[in-house]
mmCIF file of C-alpha atoms and ligand atoms in Angstrom:
data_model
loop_
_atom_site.group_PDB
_atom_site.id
_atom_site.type_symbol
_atom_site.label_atom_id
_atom_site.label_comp_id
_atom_site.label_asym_id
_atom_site.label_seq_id
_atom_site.Cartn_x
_atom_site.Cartn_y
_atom_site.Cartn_z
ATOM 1 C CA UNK A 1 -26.864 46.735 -21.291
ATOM 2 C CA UNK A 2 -28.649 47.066 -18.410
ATOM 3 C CA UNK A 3 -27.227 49.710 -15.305
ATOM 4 C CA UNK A 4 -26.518 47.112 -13.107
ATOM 5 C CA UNK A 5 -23.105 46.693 -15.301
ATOM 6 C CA UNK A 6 -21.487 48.341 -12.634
ATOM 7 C CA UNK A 7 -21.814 45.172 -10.294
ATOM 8 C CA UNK A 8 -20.521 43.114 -12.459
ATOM 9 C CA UNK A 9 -16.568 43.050 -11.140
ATOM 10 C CA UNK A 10 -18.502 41.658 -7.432
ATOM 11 C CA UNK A 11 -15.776 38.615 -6.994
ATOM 12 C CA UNK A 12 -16.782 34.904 -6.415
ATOM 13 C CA UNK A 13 -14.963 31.549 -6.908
ATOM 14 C CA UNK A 14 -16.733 30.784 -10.353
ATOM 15 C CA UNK A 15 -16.949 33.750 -11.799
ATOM 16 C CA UNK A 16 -12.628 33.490 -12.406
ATOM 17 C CA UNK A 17 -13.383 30.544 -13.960
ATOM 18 C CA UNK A 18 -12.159 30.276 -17.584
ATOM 19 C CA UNK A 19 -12.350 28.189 -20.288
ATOM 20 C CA UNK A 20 -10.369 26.461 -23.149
ATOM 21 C CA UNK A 21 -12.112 24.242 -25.922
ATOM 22 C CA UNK A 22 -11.037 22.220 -28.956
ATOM 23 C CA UNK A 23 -12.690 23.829 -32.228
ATOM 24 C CA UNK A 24 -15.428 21.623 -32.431
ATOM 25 C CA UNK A 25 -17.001 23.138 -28.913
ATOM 26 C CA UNK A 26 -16.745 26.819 -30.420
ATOM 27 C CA UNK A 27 -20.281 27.009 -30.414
ATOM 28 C CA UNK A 28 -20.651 26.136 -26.683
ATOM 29 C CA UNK A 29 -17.446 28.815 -26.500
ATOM 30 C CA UNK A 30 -19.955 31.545 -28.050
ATOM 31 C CA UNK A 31 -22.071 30.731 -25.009
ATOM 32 C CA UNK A 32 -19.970 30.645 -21.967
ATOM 33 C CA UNK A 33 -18.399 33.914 -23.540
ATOM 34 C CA UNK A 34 -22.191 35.265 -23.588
ATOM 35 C CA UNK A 35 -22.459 33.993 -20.285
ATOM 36 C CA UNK A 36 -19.661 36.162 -19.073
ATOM 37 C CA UNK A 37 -16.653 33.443 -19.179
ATOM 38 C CA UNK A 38 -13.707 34.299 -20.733
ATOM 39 C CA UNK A 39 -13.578 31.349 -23.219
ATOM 40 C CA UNK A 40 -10.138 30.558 -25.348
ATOM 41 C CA UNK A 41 -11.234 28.649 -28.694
ATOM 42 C CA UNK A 42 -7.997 26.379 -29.722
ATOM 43 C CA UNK A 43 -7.676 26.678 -33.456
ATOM 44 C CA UNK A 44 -7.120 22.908 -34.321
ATOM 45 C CA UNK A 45 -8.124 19.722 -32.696
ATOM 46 C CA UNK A 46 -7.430 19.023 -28.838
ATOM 47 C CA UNK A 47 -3.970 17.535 -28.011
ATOM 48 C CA UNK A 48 -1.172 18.794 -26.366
ATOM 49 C CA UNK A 49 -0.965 21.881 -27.834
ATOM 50 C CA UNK A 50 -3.810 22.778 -26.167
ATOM 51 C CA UNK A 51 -3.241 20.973 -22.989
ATOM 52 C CA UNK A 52 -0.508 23.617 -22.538
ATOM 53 C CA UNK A 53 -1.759 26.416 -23.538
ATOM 54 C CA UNK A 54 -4.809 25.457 -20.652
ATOM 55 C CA UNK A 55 -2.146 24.941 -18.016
ATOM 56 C CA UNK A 56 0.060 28.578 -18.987
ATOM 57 C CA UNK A 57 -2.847 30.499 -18.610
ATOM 58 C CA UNK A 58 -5.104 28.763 -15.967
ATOM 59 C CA UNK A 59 -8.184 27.333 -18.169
ATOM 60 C CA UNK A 60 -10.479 24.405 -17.462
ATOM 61 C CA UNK A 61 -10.087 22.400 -20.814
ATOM 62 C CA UNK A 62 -13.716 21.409 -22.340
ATOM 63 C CA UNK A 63 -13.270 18.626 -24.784
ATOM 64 C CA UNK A 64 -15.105 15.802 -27.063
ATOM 65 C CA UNK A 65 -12.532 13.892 -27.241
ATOM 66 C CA UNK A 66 -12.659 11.214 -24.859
ATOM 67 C CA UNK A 67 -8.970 10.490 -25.555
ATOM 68 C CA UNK A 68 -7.987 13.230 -23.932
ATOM 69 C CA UNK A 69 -8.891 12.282 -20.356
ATOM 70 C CA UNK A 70 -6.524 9.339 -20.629
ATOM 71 C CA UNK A 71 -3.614 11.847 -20.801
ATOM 72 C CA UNK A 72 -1.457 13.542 -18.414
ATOM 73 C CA UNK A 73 -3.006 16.884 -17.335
ATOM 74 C CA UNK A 74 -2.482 18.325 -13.438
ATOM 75 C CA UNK A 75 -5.095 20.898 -14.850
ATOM 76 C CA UNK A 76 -9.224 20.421 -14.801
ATOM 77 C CA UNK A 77 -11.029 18.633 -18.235
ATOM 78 C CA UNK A 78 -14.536 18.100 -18.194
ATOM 79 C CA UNK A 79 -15.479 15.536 -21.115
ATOM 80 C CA UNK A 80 -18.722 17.207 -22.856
ATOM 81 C CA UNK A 81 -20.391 14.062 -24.449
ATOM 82 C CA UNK A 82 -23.284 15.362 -25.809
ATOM 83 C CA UNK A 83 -23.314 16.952 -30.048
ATOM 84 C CA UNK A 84 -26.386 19.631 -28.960
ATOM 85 C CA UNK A 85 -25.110 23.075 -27.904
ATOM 86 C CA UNK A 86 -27.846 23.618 -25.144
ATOM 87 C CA UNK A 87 -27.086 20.487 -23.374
ATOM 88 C CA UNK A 88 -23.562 21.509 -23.827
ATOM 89 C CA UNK A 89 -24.204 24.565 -22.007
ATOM 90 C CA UNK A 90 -26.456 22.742 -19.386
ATOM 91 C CA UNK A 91 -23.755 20.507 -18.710
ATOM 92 C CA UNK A 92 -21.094 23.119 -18.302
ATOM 93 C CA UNK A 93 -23.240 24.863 -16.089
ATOM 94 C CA UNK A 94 -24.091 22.461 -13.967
ATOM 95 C CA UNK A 95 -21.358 20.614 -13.445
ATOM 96 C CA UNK A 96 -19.237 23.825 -12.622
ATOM 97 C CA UNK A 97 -21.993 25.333 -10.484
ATOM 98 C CA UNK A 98 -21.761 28.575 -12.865
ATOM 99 C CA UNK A 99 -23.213 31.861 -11.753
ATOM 100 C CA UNK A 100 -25.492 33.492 -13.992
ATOM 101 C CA UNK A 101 -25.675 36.908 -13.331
ATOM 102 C CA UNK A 102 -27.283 39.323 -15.882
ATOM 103 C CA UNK A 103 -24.822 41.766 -15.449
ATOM 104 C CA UNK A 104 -21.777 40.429 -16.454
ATOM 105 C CA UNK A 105 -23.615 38.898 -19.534
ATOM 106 C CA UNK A 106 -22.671 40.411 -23.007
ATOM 107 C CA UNK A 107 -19.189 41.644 -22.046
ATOM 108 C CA UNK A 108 -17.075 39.608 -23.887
ATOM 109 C CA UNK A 109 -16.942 39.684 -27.774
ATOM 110 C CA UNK A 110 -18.213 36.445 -28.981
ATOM 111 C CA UNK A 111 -16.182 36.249 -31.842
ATOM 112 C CA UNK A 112 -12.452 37.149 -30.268
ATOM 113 C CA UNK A 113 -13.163 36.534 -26.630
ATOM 114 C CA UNK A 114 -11.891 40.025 -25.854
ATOM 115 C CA UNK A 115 -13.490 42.265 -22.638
ATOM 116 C CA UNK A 116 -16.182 44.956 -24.005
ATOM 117 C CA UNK A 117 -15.297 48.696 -23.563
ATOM 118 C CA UNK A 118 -17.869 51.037 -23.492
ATOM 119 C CA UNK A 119 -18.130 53.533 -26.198
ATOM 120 C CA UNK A 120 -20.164 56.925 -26.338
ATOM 121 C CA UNK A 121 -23.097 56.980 -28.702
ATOM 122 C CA UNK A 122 -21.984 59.693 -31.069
ATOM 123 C CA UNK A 123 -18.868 57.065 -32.305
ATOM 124 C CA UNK A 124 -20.788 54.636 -33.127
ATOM 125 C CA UNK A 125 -23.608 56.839 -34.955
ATOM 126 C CA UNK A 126 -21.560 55.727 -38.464
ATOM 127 C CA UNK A 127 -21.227 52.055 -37.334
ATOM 128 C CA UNK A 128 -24.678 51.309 -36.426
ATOM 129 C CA UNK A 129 -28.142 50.828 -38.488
ATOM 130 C CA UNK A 130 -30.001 54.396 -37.830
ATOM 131 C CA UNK A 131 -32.842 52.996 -36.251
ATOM 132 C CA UNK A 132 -30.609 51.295 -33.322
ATOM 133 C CA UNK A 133 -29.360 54.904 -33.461
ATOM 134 C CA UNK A 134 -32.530 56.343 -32.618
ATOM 135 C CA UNK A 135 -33.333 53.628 -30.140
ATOM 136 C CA UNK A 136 -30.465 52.566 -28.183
ATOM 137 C CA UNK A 137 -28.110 54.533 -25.807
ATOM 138 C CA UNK A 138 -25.940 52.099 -24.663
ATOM 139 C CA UNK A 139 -22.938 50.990 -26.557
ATOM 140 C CA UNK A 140 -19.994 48.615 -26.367
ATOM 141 C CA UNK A 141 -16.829 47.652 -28.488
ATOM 142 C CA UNK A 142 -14.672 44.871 -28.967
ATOM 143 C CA UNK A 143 -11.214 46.632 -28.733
ATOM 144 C CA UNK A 144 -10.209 43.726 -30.840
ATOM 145 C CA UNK A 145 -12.562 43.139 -33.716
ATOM 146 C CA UNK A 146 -13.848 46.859 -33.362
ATOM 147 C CA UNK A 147 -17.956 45.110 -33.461
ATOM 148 C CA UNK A 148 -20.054 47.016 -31.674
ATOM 149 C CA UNK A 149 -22.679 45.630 -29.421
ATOM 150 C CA UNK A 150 -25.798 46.951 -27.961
ATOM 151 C CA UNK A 151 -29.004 46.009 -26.443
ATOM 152 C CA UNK A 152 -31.192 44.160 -28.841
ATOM 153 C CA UNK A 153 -32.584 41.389 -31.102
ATOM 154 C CA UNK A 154 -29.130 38.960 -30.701
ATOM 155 C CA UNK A 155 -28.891 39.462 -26.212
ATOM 156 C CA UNK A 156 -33.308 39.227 -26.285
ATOM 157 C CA UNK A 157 -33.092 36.124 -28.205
ATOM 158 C CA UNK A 158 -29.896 34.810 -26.139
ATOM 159 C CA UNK A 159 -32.228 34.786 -23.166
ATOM 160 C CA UNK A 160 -35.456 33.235 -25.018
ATOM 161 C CA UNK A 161 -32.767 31.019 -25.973
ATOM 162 C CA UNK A 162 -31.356 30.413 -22.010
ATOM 163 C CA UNK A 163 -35.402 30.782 -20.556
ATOM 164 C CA UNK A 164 -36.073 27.631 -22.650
ATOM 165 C CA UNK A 165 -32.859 25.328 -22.225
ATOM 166 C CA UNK A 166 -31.978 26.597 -18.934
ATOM 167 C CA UNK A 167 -34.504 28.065 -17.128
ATOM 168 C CA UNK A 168 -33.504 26.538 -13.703
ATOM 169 C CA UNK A 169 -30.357 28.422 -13.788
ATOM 170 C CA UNK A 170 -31.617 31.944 -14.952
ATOM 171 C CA UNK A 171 -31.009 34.392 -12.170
HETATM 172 ZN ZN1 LIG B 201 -14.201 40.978 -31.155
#
């Protein structure tokens, strides 16, 4: 984590923007929740489950089901057509004009969508291999799962990853 963290609550229109997708998007959820978006996977197949559980809590609904845009919804659905997650993303991006901001990346769990809370070093000293011990200062946990994240391989190849697909939208 870098120490610009601290920026990261800096409010703009698209950075409230969250997300709801049917389970065959929860890779692209992964992402956006990487990204910084809170991102709600919905355990079974889009229908109207879903659809409400989008409009109770506020969520733009990200589907591949082109069914669904036929239905009633006074909420926002953007149909993501494509099967590859880093067009996915692209899409998502662009057509929501998403902010990517370094900061607020890896600060939501990307397994239960829940916020990061910093945790000192000597908790984690059990939890961790020794040589991120050694290495890393910086620590965060998912007050859900209990995973603990830090700075390296998985957020270093998340950017390769984002330099490559994305690179036009890399801050
Ligand atoms: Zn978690």
């Amino acid at each position: 984590m870098s120490k610009k963290h601290k920026n990261s609550l800096s409010s703009s229109a698209t950075e409230d923007i969250t997300f709801i997708t049917d389970a065959s998007l929860a890779g692209l959820a992964k992402w956006l929740r990487l990204l910084g978006y809170d991102t709600a996977v919905f355990p079974k197949e889009a229908g109207r489950a879903m659809m409400r559980q989008a409009d109770s809590e506020g969520r733009i609904v990200l589907t591949r089901r082109r069914d669904m845009t036929e239905r009633q919804f006074s909420g926002t659905l953007f149909l993501i057509t494509d099967v590859i997650v880093s067009v996915q993303l692209k899409a998502v991006i662009e057509n929501f004009s998403l902010k990517i901001d370094r900061a607020r990346m890896f600060g939501i769990c990307m397994e239960c969508n829940q916020k990061l809370h910093p945790v000192k070093k000597e908790e984690v000293r059990d939890l961790v291999p020794p040589y991120v011990f050694e290495n890393c200062e910086k620590y965060n946990q998912c007050p859900g799962c209990k995973k603990i994240y830090w700075m390296g391989t998985h957020p270093r190849n998340a950017l390769r990853f984002m330099e490559k697909h994305i690179p036009n939208h890399l801050p």
